[in-house]
Coordinates of N, CA and C in Angstrom, one line a residue:
M1 N 3.7 14.2 -9.9 CA 2.3 14.5 -9.5 C 2.3 14.5 -8.0
T2 N 1.8 15.6 -7.4 CA 1.7 15.6 -6.0 C 0.3 16.0 -5.6
S3 N -0.3 15.4 -4.6 CA -1.6 15.8 -4.1 C -1.5 15.8 -2.6
T4 N -2.4 16.5 -2.0 CA -2.3 16.7 -0.5 C -3.5 16.3 0.2
L5 N -3.4 15.6 1.3 CA -4.6 15.3 2.1 C -4.4 16.0 3.4
L6 N -5.3 16.9 3.8 CA -5.3 17.7 5.0 C -6.1 17.0 6.1
I7 N -5.5 17.0 7.3 CA -6.2 16.5 8.5 C -6.2 17.6 9.5
P8 N -7.0 18.6 9.4 CA -6.9 19.8 10.2 C -7.1 19.5 11.7
S9 N -7.9 18.6 12.1 CA -8.2 18.3 13.5 C -6.9 17.9 14.2
L10 N -5.9 17.3 13.4 CA -4.7 16.9 14.0 C -3.5 17.8 13.6
G11 N -3.8 18.8 12.8 CA -2.8 19.7 12.4 C -1.8 19.1 11.4
L12 N -2.2 18.1 10.7 CA -1.3 17.4 9.8 C -1.6 17.5 8.3
V13 N -0.6 17.4 7.5 CA -0.7 17.4 6.1 C 0.0 16.2 5.6
I14 N -0.7 15.4 4.7 CA -0.1 14.3 4.1 C 0.1 14.6 2.7
S15 N 1.4 14.5 2.2 CA 1.7 14.8 0.9 C 2.0 13.5 0.1
L16 N 1.2 13.3 -1.0 CA 1.4 12.1 -1.8 C 2.1 12.5 -3.1
R17 N 3.1 11.7 -3.4 CA 3.9 12.0 -4.7 C 4.0 10.6 -5.4
K18 N 3.7 10.6 -6.7 CA 4.0 9.4 -7.5 C 5.5 9.2 -7.4
W19 N 5.8 7.9 -7.3 CA 7.2 7.6 -7.1 C 7.5 6.2 -7.7
V20 N 7.6 6.1 -9.0 CA 7.8 4.9 -9.8 C 7.0 3.7 -9.2
G21 N 5.7 3.8 -9.3 CA 4.8 2.8 -8.9 C 4.6 2.6 -7.4
A22 N 5.2 3.5 -6.7 CA 5.0 3.5 -5.2 C 4.6 4.9 -4.8
V23 N 4.1 5.0 -3.6 CA 3.7 6.3 -3.1 C 4.2 6.5 -1.7
P24 N 5.1 7.4 -1.5 CA 5.6 7.7 -0.1 C 4.7 8.8 0.5
I25 N 4.5 8.8 1.8 CA 3.7 9.8 2.5 C 4.6 10.5 3.4
A26 N 4.7 11.8 3.3 CA 5.4 12.6 4.3 C 4.4 13.2 5.2
I27 N 4.7 13.3 6.5 CA 3.8 13.9 7.4 C 4.5 14.9 8.3
G28 N 3.8 15.9 8.7 CA 4.4 17.0 9.5 C 3.4 18.1 9.6
S29 N 3.7 19.2 10.3 CA 2.8 20.3 10.3 C 2.7 21.0 9.0
A30 N 1.7 21.8 8.7 CA 1.5 22.4 7.5 C 2.7 23.2 7.1
G31 N 3.4 23.8 8.0 CA 4.6 24.6 7.7 C 5.8 23.7 7.4
E32 N 5.8 22.5 7.8 CA 7.0 21.6 7.6 C 7.0 20.8 6.3
I33 N 5.8 20.6 5.7 CA 5.7 19.8 4.5 C 6.6 20.4 3.4
G34 N 7.3 19.6 2.7 CA 8.2 20.1 1.7 C 9.5 20.6 2.1
K35 N 9.7 20.7 3.4 CA 11.0 21.1 4.0 C 11.8 19.9 4.5
Q36 N 13.0 20.1 4.9 CA 13.8 19.0 5.4 C 13.3 18.3 6.6
Q37 N 12.5 19.0 7.4 CA 12.0 18.4 8.7 C 10.9 17.3 8.4
S38 N 10.3 17.4 7.3 CA 9.3 16.4 7.0 C 10.0 15.0 6.8
R39 N 9.3 14.0 7.1 CA 9.9 12.7 6.9 C 8.8 11.7 6.4
I40 N 9.2 10.7 5.7 CA 8.3 9.7 5.2 C 7.9 8.8 6.3
V41 N 6.6 8.6 6.6 CA 6.2 7.7 7.6 C 5.3 6.6 7.1
A42 N 5.0 6.6 5.8 CA 4.2 5.5 5.3 C 4.6 5.4 3.8
V43 N 4.5 4.1 3.3 CA 4.9 3.9 1.9 C 4.1 2.6 1.4
A44 N 3.8 2.6 0.2 CA 3.3 1.4 -0.5 C 3.6 1.5 -2.0
G45 N 3.5 0.4 -2.6 CA 3.7 0.4 -4.1 C 3.2 -0.8 -4.7
F46 N 3.3 -0.9 -6.0 CA 2.8 -2.1 -6.7 C 3.8 -2.3 -7.9
A47 N 3.9 -3.6 -8.3 CA 4.7 -3.9 -9.4 C 4.2 -5.2 -10.0
P48 N 4.6 -5.5 -11.3 CA 4.1 -6.8 -11.9 C 4.5 -7.9 -11.0
L49 N 3.6 -8.9 -10.8 CA 3.9 -10.1 -10.0 C 4.7 -11.1 -10.8
A50 N 6.0 -11.2 -10.4 CA 6.9 -12.2 -11.1 C 6.3 -13.6 -11.1
G51 N 6.3 -14.2 -12.3 CA 5.9 -15.6 -12.4 C 4.4 -15.7 -12.5
A52 N 3.7 -14.6 -12.7 CA 2.2 -14.7 -12.9 C 1.9 -14.1 -14.3
D53 N 0.6 -14.1 -14.6 CA 0.2 -13.5 -15.8 C 0.5 -12.0 -15.9
P54 N 0.6 -11.4 -17.0 CA 1.0 -10.0 -17.1 C 0.0 -9.0 -16.7
V55 N -1.2 -9.4 -16.3 CA -2.2 -8.5 -15.9 C -2.4 -8.5 -14.3
T56 N -1.5 -9.2 -13.6 CA -1.6 -9.3 -12.2 C -0.4 -8.6 -11.6
C57 N -0.7 -7.7 -10.7 CA 0.4 -7.0 -10.0 C 0.4 -7.3 -8.5
E58 N 1.5 -7.0 -7.8 CA 1.6 -7.2 -6.4 C 1.6 -5.9 -5.7
L59 N 0.8 -5.8 -4.6 CA 0.9 -4.7 -3.7 C 2.2 -5.0 -2.8
R60 N 3.1 -4.0 -2.8 CA 4.4 -4.2 -2.2 C 4.7 -3.2 -1.1
K61 N 5.3 -3.6 -0.1 CA 5.9 -2.8 0.9 C 4.9 -1.8 1.5
M62 N 3.7 -2.2 1.7 CA 2.7 -1.2 2.4 C 3.0 -1.3 3.9
Y63 N 3.4 -0.1 4.4 CA 3.7 0.0 5.8 C 3.5 1.5 6.2
A64 N 3.1 1.6 7.5 CA 3.0 3.0 8.1 C 3.5 2.9 9.5
L65 N 4.3 3.8 9.8 CA 4.8 3.9 11.2 C 3.6 4.1 12.1
P66 N 3.8 3.7 13.4 CA 2.6 3.8 14.3 C 2.0 5.2 14.4
E67 N 2.8 6.3 14.3 CA 2.2 7.6 14.4 C 1.4 8.0 13.2
A68 N 1.5 7.3 12.1 CA 0.7 7.6 10.9 C -0.5 6.7 10.8
R69 N -0.7 5.8 11.7 CA -1.8 4.9 11.6 C -3.1 5.6 12.1
G70 N -4.2 5.3 11.5 CA -5.5 5.8 12.0 C -5.7 7.3 11.5
L71 N -4.9 7.8 10.7 CA -5.0 9.2 10.2 C -5.4 9.3 8.8
G72 N -5.7 8.2 8.1 CA -6.0 8.2 6.7 C -4.9 7.9 5.8
A73 N -3.7 7.7 6.3 CA -2.5 7.5 5.4 C -2.7 6.1 4.7
G74 N -3.1 5.1 5.4 CA -3.3 3.8 4.7 C -4.4 3.9 3.6
K75 N -5.5 4.6 3.9 CA -6.5 4.7 2.9 C -6.0 5.5 1.7
A76 N -5.2 6.5 1.9 CA -4.7 7.3 0.8 C -3.7 6.5 0.0
L77 N -2.9 5.7 0.7 CA -1.9 4.8 0.0 C -2.6 3.8 -0.9
M78 N -3.6 3.1 -0.2 CA -4.3 2.0 -0.9 C -5.0 2.5 -2.1
E79 N -5.8 3.6 -2.0 CA -6.5 4.1 -3.1 C -5.6 4.6 -4.2
S80 N -4.5 5.2 -3.9 CA -3.5 5.6 -4.9 C -2.9 4.4 -5.6
C81 N -2.6 3.3 -4.9 CA -2.0 2.1 -5.5 C -3.0 1.4 -6.4
L82 N -4.3 1.3 -5.9 CA -5.3 0.7 -6.7 C -5.5 1.5 -8.0
A83 N -5.6 2.8 -7.9 CA -5.9 3.6 -9.1 C -4.6 3.5 -10.0
G84 N -3.5 3.6 -9.5 CA -2.3 3.5 -10.3 C -2.1 2.2 -11.0
A85 N -2.5 1.1 -10.4 CA -2.4 -0.2 -11.0 C -3.4 -0.3 -12.1
R86 N -4.6 0.2 -11.9 CA -5.6 0.2 -13.0 C -5.1 1.0 -14.2
E87 N -4.6 2.2 -13.9 CA -4.1 3.0 -15.0 C -2.9 2.4 -15.7
A88 N -2.2 1.5 -15.0 CA -1.1 0.8 -15.7 C -1.5 -0.4 -16.5
G89 N -2.8 -0.7 -16.4 CA -3.4 -1.8 -17.2 C -3.5 -3.1 -16.5
F90 N -3.2 -3.2 -15.2 CA -3.4 -4.4 -14.4 C -4.9 -4.7 -14.2
K91 N -5.2 -6.0 -14.1 CA -6.6 -6.4 -13.9 C -6.8 -7.0 -12.5
T92 N -5.8 -7.5 -11.8 CA -5.9 -8.0 -10.5 C -4.7 -7.6 -9.7
M93 N -4.9 -7.5 -8.3 CA -3.8 -7.1 -7.4 C -3.7 -8.2 -6.4
Y94 N -2.5 -8.7 -6.1 CA -2.2 -9.7 -5.2 C -1.3 -9.2 -4.1
L95 N -1.4 -9.8 -2.9 CA -0.5 -9.4 -1.8 C -0.2 -10.6 -0.9
E96 N 0.8 -10.4 -0.2 CA 1.2 -11.4 0.8 C 1.5 -10.7 2.1
T97 N 1.1 -11.4 3.2 CA 1.4 -10.9 4.6 C 1.6 -12.1 5.5
V98 N 1.6 -11.8 6.8 CA 1.8 -12.9 7.8 C 0.6 -13.0 8.7
T99 N 0.3 -14.1 9.2 CA -0.8 -14.3 10.1 C -0.8 -13.4 11.3
A100 N 0.3 -13.1 11.8 CA 0.4 -12.2 13.0 C -0.1 -10.8 12.7
M101 N -0.2 -10.4 11.4 CA -0.6 -9.0 11.1 C -2.1 -9.0 10.8
T102 N -2.9 -9.3 11.9 CA -4.3 -9.4 11.7 C -5.0 -8.1 11.3
A103 N -4.5 -7.0 11.8 CA -5.1 -5.7 11.5 C -4.9 -5.4 10.0
A104 N -3.7 -5.8 9.5 CA -3.4 -5.6 8.1 C -4.4 -6.4 7.2
A105 N -4.6 -7.7 7.6 CA -5.5 -8.5 6.8 C -6.9 -7.9 6.8
K106 N -7.4 -7.4 8.0 CA -8.7 -6.8 8.0 C -8.8 -5.6 7.1
F107 N -7.7 -4.8 7.2 CA -7.7 -3.6 6.3 C -7.8 -4.0 4.9
Y108 N -7.0 -5.0 4.4 CA -7.0 -5.4 3.0 C -8.4 -5.9 2.7
A109 N -9.0 -6.6 3.6 CA -10.4 -7.2 3.3 C -11.4 -6.0 3.1
Q110 N -11.2 -4.9 3.8 CA -12.1 -3.8 3.6 C -12.0 -3.2 2.2
Y111 N -10.9 -3.5 1.5 CA -10.7 -3.0 0.1 C -10.9 -4.1 -0.9
G112 N -11.6 -5.2 -0.5 CA -12.0 -6.2 -1.4 C -11.1 -7.4 -1.6
F113 N -10.0 -7.4 -0.9 CA -9.0 -8.5 -1.0 C -9.6 -9.7 -0.3
T114 N -9.6 -10.9 -1.0 CA -10.0 -12.1 -0.4 C -8.9 -13.1 -0.3
H115 N -9.0 -14.0 0.7 CA -7.9 -15.0 0.9 C -7.9 -16.0 -0.2
L116 N -6.6 -16.4 -0.4 CA -6.3 -17.5 -1.4 C -5.7 -18.6 -0.5
D117 N -5.8 -19.8 -1.0 CA -5.3 -21.0 -0.3 C -3.9 -21.3 -0.7
R118 N -3.3 -20.5 -1.6 CA -1.9 -20.8 -2.0 C -1.3 -19.5 -2.5
Q119 N 0.0 -19.5 -2.6 CA 0.8 -18.4 -3.1 C 0.7 -18.3 -4.6
L120 N 0.8 -17.1 -5.1 CA 0.8 -16.9 -6.6 C 2.2 -16.4 -6.9
G121 N 2.7 -16.7 -8.1 CA 3.9 -16.1 -8.6 C 5.1 -16.4 -7.8
H122 N 6.1 -15.6 -7.9 CA 7.4 -15.8 -7.3 C 7.8 -14.5 -6.6
T123 N 7.3 -14.2 -5.4 CA 7.5 -13.0 -4.7 C 8.9 -12.9 -4.0
G124 N 9.4 -14.1 -3.7 CA 10.6 -14.2 -2.9 C 10.4 -14.0 -1.4
H125 N 9.1 -13.8 -1.0 CA 8.8 -13.7 0.4 C 8.7 -15.1 1.0
T126 N 9.6 -15.5 1.8 CA 9.6 -16.9 2.4 C 8.9 -17.0 3.7
R127 N 8.6 -15.9 4.4 CA 7.9 -16.0 5.6 C 6.4 -15.7 5.6
C128 N 5.9 -15.2 4.5 CA 4.5 -14.9 4.3 C 3.7 -16.2 4.3
D129 N 2.6 -16.1 5.0 CA 1.7 -17.3 5.0 C 0.2 -16.9 4.7
V130 N 0.0 -15.7 4.4 CA -1.4 -15.2 4.1 C -1.3 -14.6 2.7
F131 N -2.2 -15.1 1.8 CA -2.2 -14.7 0.4 C -3.6 -14.2 0.1
M132 N -3.6 -13.0 -0.5 CA -4.9 -12.3 -0.8 C -4.8 -11.7 -2.2
M133 N -6.0 -11.5 -2.8 CA -6.1 -11.0 -4.2 C -7.4 -10.3 -4.3
R134 N -7.5 -9.3 -5.3 CA -8.8 -8.6 -5.6 C -8.7 -8.2 -7.0
P135 N -9.9 -8.1 -7.7 CA -9.9 -7.6 -9.0 C -9.8 -6.1 -9.0
L136 N -9.3 -5.6 -10.1 CA -9.2 -4.1 -10.2 C -10.2 -3.6 -11.2

């Protein structure tokens, strides 16, 4: 399944494709999307949270290169992951990040994620010190 987000003021097209629980975003001019010149500049995904109840998933690997930030890529990724997790039957979404990523924590809060005082599950992330969760 592919959907497209147009940002005409910047001459950009963001192409979203379902990708096994993750969503890559390719960005380039309208003529470049779908060709070899397009490249993935943002990605996010979700998966069951290991060591947690079966209705909790983890938001994983959400990242955008600097040139993709502020263009709606993060919004498109987040909304796609939230919808996909709901469709997959999850009831809550959990994430981990680091204190230094203050903009990321603010972004997550805008989508209803709230801070937890401890880690959930077994993510294998040893450097993360910020834990957040939201209902789906």
